[in-house]
JSON list of C-alpha atoms in Angstrom, two decimals:
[
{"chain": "K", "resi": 1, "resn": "UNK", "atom": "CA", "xyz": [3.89, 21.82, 37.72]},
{"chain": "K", "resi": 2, "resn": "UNK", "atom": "CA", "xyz": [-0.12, 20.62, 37.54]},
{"chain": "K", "resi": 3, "resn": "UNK", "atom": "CA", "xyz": [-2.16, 22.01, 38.74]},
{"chain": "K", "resi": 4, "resn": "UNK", "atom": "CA", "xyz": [-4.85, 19.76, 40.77]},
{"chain": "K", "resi": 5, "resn": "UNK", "atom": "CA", "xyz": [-8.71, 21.18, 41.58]},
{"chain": "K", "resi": 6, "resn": "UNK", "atom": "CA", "xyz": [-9.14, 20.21, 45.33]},
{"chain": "K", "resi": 7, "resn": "UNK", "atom": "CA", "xyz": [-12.14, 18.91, 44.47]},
{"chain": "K", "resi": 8, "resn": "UNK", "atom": "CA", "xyz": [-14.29, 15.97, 45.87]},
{"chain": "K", "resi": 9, "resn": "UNK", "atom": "CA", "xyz": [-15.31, 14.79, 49.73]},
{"chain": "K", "resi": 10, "resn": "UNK", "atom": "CA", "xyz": [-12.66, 13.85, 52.40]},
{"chain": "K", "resi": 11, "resn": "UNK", "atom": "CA", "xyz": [-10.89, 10.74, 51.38]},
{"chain": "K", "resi": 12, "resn": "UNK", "atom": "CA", "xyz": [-12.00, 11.05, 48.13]},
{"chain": "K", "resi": 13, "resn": "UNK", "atom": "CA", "xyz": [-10.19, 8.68, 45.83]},
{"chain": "K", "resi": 14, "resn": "UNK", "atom": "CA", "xyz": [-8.91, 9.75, 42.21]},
{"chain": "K", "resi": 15, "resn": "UNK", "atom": "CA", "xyz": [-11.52, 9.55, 39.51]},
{"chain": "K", "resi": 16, "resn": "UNK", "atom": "CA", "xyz": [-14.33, 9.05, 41.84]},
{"chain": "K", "resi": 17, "resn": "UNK", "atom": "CA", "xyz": [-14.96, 12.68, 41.16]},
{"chain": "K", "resi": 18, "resn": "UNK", "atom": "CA", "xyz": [-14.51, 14.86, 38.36]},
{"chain": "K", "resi": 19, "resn": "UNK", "atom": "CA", "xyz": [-11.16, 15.32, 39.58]},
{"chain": "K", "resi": 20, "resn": "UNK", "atom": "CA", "xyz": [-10.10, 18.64, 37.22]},
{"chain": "K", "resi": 21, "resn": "UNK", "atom": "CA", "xyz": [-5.89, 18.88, 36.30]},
{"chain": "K", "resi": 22, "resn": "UNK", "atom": "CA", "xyz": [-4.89, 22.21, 34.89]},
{"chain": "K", "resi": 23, "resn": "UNK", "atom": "CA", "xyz": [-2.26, 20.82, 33.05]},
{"chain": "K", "resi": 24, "resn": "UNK", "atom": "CA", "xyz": [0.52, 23.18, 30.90]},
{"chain": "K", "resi": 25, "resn": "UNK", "atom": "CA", "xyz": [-0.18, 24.24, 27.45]},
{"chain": "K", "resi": 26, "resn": "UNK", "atom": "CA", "xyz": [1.94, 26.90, 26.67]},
{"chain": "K", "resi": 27, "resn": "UNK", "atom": "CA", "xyz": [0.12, 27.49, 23.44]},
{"chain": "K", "resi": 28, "resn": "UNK", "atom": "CA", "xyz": [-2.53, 28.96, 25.27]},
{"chain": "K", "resi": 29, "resn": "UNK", "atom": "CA", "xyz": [-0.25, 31.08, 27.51]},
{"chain": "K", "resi": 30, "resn": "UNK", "atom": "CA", "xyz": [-0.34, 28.53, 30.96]},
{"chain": "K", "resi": 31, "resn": "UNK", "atom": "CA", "xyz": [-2.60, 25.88, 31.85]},
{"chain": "K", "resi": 32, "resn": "UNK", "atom": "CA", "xyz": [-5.80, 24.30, 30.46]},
{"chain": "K", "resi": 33, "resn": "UNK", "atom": "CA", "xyz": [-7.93, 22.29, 32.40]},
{"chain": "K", "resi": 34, "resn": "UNK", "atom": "CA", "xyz": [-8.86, 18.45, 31.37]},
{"chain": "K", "resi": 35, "resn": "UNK", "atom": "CA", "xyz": [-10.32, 15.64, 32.62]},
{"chain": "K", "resi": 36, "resn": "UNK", "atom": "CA", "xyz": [-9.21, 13.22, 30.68]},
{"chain": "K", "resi": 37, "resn": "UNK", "atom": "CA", "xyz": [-8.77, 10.22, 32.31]},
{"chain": "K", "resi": 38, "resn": "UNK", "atom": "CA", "xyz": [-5.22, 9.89, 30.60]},
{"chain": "K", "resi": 39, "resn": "UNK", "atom": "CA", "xyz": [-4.45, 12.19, 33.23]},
{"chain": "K", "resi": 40, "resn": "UNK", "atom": "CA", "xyz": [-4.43, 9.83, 35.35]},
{"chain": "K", "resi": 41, "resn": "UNK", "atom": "CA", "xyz": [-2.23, 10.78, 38.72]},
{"chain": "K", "resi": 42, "resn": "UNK", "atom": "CA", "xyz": [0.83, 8.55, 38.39]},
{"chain": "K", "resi": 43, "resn": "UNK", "atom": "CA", "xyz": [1.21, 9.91, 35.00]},
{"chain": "K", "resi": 44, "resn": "UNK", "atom": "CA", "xyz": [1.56, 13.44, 36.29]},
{"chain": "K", "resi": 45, "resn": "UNK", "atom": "CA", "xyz": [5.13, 14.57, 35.93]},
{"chain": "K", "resi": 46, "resn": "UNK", "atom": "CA", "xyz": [7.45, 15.22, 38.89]},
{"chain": "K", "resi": 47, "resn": "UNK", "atom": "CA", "xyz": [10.88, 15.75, 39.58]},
{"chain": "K", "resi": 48, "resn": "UNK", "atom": "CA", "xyz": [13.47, 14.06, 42.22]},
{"chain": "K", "resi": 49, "resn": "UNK", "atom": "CA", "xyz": [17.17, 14.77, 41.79]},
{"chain": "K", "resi": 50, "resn": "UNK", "atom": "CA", "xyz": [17.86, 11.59, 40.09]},
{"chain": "K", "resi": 51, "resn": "UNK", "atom": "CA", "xyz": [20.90, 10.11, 40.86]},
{"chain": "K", "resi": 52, "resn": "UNK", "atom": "CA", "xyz": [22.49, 9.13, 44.33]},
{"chain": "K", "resi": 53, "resn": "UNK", "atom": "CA", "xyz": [25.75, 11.53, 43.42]},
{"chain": "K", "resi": 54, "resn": "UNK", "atom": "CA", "xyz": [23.12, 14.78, 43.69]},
{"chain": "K", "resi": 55, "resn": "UNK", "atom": "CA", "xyz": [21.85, 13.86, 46.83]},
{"chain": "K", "resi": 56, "resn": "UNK", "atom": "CA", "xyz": [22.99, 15.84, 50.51]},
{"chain": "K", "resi": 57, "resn": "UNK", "atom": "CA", "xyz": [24.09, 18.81, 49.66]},
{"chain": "K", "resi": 58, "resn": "UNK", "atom": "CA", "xyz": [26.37, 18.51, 46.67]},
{"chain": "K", "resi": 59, "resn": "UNK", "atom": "CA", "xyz": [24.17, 20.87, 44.89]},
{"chain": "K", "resi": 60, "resn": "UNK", "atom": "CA", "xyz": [23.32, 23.61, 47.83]},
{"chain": "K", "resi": 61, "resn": "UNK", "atom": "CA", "xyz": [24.84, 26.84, 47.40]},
{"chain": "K", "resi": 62, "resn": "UNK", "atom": "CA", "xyz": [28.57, 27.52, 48.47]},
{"chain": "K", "resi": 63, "resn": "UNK", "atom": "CA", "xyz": [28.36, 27.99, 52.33]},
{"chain": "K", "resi": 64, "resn": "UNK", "atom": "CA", "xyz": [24.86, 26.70, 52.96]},
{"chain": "K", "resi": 65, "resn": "UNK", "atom": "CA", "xyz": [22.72, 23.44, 53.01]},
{"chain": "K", "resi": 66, "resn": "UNK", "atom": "CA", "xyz": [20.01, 21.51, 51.10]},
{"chain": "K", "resi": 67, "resn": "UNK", "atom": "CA", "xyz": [17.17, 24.00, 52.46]},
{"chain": "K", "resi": 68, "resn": "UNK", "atom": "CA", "xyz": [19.06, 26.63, 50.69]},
{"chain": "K", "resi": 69, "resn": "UNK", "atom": "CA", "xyz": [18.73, 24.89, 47.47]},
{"chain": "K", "resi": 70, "resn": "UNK", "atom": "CA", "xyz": [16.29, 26.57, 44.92]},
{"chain": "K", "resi": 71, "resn": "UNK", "atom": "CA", "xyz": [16.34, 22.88, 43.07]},
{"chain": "K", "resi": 72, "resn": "UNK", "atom": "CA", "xyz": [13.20, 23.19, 41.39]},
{"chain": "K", "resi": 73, "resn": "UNK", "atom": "CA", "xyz": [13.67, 26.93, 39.78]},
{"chain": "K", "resi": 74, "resn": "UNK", "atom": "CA", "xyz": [16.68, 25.78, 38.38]},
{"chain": "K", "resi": 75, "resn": "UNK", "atom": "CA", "xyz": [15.22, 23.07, 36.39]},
{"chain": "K", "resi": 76, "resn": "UNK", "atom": "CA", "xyz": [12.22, 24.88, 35.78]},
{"chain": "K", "resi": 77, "resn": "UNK", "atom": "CA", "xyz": [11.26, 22.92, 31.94]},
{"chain": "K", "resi": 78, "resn": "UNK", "atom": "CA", "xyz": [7.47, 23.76, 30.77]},
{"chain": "K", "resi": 79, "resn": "UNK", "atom": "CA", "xyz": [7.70, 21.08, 27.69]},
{"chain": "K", "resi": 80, "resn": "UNK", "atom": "CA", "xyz": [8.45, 18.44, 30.51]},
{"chain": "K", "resi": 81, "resn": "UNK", "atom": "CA", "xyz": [6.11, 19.74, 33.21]},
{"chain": "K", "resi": 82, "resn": "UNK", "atom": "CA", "xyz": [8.26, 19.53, 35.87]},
{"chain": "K", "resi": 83, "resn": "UNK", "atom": "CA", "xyz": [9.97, 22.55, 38.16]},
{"chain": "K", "resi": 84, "resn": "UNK", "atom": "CA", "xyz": [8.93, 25.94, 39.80]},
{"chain": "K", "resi": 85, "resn": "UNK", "atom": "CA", "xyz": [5.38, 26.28, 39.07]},
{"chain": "K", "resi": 86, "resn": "UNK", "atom": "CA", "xyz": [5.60, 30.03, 40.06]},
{"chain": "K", "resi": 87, "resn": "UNK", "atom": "CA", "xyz": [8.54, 31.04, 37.82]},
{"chain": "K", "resi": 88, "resn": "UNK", "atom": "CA", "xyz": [6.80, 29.30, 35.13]},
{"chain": "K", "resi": 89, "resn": "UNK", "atom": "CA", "xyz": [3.38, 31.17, 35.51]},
{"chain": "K", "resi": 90, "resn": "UNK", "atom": "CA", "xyz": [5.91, 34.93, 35.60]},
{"chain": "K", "resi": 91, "resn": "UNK", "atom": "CA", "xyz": [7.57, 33.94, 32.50]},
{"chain": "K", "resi": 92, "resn": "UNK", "atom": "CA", "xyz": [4.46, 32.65, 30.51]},
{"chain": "K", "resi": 93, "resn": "UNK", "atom": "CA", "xyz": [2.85, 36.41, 31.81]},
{"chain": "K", "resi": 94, "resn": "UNK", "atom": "CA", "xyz": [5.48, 37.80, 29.99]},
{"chain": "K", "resi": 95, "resn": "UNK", "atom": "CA", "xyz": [7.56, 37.93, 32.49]},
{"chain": "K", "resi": 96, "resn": "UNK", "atom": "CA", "xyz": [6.14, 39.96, 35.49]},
{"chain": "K", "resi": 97, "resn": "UNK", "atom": "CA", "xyz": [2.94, 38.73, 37.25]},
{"chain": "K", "resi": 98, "resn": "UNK", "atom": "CA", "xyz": [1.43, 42.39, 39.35]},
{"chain": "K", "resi": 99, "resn": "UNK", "atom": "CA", "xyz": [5.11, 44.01, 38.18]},
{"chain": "K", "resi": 100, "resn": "UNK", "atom": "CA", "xyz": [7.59, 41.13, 39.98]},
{"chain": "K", "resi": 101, "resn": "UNK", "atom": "CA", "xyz": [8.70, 37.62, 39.38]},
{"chain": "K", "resi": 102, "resn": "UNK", "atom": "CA", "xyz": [7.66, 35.14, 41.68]},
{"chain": "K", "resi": 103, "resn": "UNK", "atom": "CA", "xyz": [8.72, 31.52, 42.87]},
{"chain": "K", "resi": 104, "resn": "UNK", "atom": "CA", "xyz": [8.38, 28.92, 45.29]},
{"chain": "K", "resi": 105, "resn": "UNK", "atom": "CA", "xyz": [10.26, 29.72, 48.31]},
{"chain": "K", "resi": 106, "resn": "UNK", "atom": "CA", "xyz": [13.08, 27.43, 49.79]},
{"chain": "K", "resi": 107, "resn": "UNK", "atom": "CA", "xyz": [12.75, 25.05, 52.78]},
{"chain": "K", "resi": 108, "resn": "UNK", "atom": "CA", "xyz": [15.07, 27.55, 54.84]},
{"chain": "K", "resi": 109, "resn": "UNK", "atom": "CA", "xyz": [12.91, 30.57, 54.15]},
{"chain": "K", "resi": 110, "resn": "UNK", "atom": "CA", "xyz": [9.90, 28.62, 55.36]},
{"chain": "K", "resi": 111, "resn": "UNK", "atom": "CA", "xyz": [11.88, 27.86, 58.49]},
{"chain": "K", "resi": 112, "resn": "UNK", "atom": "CA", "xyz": [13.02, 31.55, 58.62]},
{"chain": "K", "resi": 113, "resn": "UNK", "atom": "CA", "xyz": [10.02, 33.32, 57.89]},
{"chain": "K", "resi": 114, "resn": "UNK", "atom": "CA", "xyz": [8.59, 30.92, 61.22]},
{"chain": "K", "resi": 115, "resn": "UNK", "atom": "CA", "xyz": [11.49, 31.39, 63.46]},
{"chain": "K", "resi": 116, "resn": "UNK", "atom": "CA", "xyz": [11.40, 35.62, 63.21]},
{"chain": "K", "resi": 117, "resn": "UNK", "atom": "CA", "xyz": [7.57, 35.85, 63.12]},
{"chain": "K", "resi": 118, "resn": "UNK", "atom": "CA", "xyz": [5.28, 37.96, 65.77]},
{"chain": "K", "resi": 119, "resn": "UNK", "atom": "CA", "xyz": [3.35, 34.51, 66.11]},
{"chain": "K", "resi": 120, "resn": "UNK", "atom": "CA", "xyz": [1.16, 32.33, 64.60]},
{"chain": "K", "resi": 121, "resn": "UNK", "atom": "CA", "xyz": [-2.43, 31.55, 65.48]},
{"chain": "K", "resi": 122, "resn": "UNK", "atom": "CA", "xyz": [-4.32, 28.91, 63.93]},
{"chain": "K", "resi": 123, "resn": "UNK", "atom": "CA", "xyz": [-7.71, 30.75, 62.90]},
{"chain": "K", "resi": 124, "resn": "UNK", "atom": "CA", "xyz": [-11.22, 29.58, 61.85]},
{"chain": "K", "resi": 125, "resn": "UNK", "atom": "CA", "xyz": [-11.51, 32.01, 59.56]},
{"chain": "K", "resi": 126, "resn": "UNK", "atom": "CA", "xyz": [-15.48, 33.07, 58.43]},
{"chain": "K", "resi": 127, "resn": "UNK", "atom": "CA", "xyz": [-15.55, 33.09, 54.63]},
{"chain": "K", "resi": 128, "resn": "UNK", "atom": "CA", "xyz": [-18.47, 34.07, 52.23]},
{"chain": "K", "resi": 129, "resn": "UNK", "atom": "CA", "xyz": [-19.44, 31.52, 49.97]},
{"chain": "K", "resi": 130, "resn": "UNK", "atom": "CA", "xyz": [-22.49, 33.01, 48.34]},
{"chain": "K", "resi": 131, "resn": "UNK", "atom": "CA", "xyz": [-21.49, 31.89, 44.92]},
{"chain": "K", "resi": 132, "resn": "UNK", "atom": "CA", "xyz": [-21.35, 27.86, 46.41]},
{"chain": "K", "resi": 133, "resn": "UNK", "atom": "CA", "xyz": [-17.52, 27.45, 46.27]},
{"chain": "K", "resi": 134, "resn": "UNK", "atom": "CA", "xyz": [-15.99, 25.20, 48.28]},
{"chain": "K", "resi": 135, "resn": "UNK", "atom": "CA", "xyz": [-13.72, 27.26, 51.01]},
{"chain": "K", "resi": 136, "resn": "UNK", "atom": "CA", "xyz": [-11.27, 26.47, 53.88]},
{"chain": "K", "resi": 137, "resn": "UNK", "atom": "CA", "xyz": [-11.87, 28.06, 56.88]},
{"chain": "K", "resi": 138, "resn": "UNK", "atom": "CA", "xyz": [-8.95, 26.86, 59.18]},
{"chain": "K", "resi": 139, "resn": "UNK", "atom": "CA", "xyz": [-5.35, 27.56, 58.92]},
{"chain": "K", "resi": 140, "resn": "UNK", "atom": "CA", "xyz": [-2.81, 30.02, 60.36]},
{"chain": "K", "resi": 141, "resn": "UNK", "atom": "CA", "xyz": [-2.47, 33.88, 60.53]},
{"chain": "K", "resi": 142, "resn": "UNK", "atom": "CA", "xyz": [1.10, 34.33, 60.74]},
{"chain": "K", "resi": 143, "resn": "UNK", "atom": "CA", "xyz": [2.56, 37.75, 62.22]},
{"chain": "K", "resi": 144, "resn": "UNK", "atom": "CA", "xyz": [5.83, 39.09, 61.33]},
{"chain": "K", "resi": 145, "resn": "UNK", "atom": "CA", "xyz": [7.26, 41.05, 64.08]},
{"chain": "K", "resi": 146, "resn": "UNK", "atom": "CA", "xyz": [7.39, 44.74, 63.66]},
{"chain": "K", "resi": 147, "resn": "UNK", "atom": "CA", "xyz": [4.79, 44.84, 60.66]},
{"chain": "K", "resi": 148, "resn": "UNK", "atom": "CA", "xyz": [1.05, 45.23, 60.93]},
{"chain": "K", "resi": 149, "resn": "UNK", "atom": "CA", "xyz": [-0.27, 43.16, 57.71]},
{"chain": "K", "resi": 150, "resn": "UNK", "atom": "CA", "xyz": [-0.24, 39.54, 58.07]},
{"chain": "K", "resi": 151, "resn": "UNK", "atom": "CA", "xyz": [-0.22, 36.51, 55.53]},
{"chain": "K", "resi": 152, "resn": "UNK", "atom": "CA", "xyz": [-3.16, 33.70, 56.01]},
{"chain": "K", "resi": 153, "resn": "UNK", "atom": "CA", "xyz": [-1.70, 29.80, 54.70]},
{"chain": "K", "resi": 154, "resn": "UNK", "atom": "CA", "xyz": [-5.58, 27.71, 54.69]},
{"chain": "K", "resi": 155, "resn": "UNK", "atom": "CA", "xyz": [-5.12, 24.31, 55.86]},
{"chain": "K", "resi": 156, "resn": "UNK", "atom": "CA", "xyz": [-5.89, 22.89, 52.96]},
{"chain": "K", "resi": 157, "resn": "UNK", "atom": "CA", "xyz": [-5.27, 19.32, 53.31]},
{"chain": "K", "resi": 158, "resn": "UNK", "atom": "CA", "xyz": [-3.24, 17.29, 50.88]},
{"chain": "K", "resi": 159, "resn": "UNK", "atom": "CA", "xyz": [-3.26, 14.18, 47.99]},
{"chain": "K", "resi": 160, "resn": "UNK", "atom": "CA", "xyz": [-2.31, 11.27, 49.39]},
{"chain": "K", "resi": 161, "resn": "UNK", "atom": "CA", "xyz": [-0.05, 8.73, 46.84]},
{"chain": "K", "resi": 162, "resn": "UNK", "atom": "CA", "xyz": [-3.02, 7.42, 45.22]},
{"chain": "K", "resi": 163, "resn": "UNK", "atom": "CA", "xyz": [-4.67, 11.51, 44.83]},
{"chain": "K", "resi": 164, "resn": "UNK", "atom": "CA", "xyz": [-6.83, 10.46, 47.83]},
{"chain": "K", "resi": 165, "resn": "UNK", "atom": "CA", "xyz": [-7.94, 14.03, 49.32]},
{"chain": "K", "resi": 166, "resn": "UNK", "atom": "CA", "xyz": [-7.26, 13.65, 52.96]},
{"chain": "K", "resi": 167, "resn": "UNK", "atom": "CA", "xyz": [-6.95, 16.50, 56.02]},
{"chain": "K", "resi": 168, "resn": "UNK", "atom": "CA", "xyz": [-8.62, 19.47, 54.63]},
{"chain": "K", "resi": 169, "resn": "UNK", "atom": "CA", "xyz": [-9.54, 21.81, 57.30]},
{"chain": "K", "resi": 170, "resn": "UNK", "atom": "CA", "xyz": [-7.14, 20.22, 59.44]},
{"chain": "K", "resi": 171, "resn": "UNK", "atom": "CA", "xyz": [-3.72, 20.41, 58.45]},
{"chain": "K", "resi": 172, "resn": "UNK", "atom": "CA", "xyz": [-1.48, 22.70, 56.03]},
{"chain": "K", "resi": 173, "resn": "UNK", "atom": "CA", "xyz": [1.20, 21.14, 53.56]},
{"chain": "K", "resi": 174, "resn": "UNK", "atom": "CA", "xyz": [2.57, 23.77, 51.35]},
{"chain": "K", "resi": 175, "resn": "UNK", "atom": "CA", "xyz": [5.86, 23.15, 48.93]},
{"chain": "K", "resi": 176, "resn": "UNK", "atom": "CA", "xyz": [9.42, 24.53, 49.08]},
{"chain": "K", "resi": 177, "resn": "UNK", "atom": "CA", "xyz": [11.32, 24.50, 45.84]},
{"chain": "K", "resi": 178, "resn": "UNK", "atom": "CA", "xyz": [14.13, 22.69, 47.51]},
{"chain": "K", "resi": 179, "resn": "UNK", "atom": "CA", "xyz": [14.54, 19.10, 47.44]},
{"chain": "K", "resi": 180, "resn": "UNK", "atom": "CA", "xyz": [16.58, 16.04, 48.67]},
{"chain": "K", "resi": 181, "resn": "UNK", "atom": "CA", "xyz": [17.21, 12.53, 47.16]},
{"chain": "K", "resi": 182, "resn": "UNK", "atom": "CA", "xyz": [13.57, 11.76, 45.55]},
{"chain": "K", "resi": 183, "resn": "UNK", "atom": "CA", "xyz": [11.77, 13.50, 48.41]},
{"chain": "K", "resi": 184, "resn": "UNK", "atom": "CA", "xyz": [10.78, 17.50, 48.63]},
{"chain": "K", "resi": 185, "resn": "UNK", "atom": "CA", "xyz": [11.22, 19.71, 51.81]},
{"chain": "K", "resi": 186, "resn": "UNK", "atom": "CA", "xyz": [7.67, 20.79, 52.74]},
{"chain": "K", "resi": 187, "resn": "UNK", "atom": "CA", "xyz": [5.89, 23.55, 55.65]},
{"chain": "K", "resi": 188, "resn": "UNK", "atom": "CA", "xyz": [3.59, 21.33, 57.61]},
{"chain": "K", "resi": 189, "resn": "UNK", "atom": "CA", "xyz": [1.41, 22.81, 60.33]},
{"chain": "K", "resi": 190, "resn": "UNK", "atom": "CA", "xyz": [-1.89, 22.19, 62.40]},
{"chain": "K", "resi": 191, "resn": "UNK", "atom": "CA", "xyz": [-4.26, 23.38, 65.09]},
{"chain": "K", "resi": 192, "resn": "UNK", "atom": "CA", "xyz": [-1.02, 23.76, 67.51]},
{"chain": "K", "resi": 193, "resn": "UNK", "atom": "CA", "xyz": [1.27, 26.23, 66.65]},
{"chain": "K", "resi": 194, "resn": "UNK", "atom": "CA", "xyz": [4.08, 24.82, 68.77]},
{"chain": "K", "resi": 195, "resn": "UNK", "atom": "CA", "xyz": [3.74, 21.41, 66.39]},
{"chain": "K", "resi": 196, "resn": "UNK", "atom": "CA", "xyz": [4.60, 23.66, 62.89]},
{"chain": "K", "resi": 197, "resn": "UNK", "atom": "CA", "xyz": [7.50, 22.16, 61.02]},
{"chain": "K", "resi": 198, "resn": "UNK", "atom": "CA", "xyz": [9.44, 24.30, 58.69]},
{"chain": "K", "resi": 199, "resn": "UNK", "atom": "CA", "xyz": [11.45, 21.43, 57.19]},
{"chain": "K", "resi": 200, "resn": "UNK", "atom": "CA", "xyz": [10.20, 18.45, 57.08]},
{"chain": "K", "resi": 201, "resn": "UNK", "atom": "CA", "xyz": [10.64, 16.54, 54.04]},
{"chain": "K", "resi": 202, "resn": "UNK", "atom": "CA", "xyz": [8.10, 13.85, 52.17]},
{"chain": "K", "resi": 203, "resn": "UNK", "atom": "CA", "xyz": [7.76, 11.67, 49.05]},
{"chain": "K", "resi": 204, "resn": "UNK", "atom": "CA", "xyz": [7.44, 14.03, 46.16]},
{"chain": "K", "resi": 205, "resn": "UNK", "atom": "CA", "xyz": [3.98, 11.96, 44.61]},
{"chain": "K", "resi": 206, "resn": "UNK", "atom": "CA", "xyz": [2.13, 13.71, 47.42]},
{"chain": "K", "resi": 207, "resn": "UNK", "atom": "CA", "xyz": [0.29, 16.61, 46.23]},
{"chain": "K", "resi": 208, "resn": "UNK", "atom": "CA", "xyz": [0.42, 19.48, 48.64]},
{"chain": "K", "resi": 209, "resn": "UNK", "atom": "CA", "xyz": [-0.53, 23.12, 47.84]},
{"chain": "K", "resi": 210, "resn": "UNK", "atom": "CA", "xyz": [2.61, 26.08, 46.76]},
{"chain": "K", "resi": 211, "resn": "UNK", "atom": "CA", "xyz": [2.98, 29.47, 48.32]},
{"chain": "K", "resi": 212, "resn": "UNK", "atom": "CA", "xyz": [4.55, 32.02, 45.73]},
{"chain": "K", "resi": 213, "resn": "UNK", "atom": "CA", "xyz": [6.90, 34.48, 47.25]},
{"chain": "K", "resi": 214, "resn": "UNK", "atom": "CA", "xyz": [8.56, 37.81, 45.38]},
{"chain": "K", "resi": 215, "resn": "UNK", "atom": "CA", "xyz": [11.94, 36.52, 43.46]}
]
């Protein structure tokens, strides 16, 4: 549940740049950010499912699978840093973030959400960066048949084991709050649509970017 600047140059190692963690302090109502270089990112907390008698889907609920499983929500803990980042952010805000509780969505609604949609087009979206922020300007506009707003997911690259930057502007990883063994399920997509992958699944000390959706 740290949060990790996505700052630095393509391939950028950890530490080679003032690499910025928001990391939880829930005296100050959610995150502060620090550089320390304690914070180093092995040390960054993350959870697996432990032992080999939770793996498959032991713990899915009754009737459905491991992309079902809302793993991480249920053992959301802010004094061990490790869970739902987006259930922890509603309940430090008092519960209600904009007047709804949010979390990360499961691996199935990923694959759901794709398999109903309108369509999705990988954009290159032009941004305004007049105040010198770094910005994103590929990723897909995804459609939802039937319903004229649509949702925009940046390609916003991804940390590598060591927190090497790597793919921005090329390819999206974003987060599902379901997991299996050690590994999380993950949406992974690029500049063809017919290549997105709902459910594909990936060692959990990769850092890849969360999507909140309405609890």
């Amino acid at each position: 549940m740290w949060g990790i600047a996505p700052n630095g140059i393509e391939a950028s190692a950890w530490n080679s740049y003032s690499n910025t963690v928001y990391k939880l302090d829930k005296t100050k109502g959610g995150h502060i950010a620090d550089i320390n270089s304690n914070n180093m990112w092995s040390n960054i907390p993350r959870a697996t499912e432990g032992s080999s008698s939770e793996d498959g889907d032991s713990y899915a609920p009754p009737g459905k699978n491991v992309h079902d499983h809302q793993y991480l929500y249920e053992i959301t803990d802010g004094d061990k840093g490790i869970g739902d980042i987006c259930r922890y952010l509603t309940e430090q805000a008092g519960g209600l973030i904009h007047g709804k509780k949010w979390r990360m969505p499961t691996s199935r609604e990923f694959a759901g959400a794709h398999a109903s949609s309108g369509g999705e087009t990988w954009n290159k979206v032009v941004s305004n960066n007049a105040a010198g922020m770094q910005t994103i300007n590929n990723g897909y506009t995804y459609t939802k048949a039937g319903v004229t707003s649509t949702t925009f997911f940046p390609a916003s690259g991804m940390r590598d084991v060591s927190g090497s930057l790597k793919n921005v502007n090329a390819y999206g990883y974003y987060w599902s709050g379901s997991l299996h063994n050690a590994d999380g399920h993950y949406l992974l997509f690029w500049s063809d649509p017919s290549k997105m992958n709902a459910e594909s699944s990936s060692y959990a000390n990769y850092g890849y970017s969360v999507r909140c959706v309405v609890e």
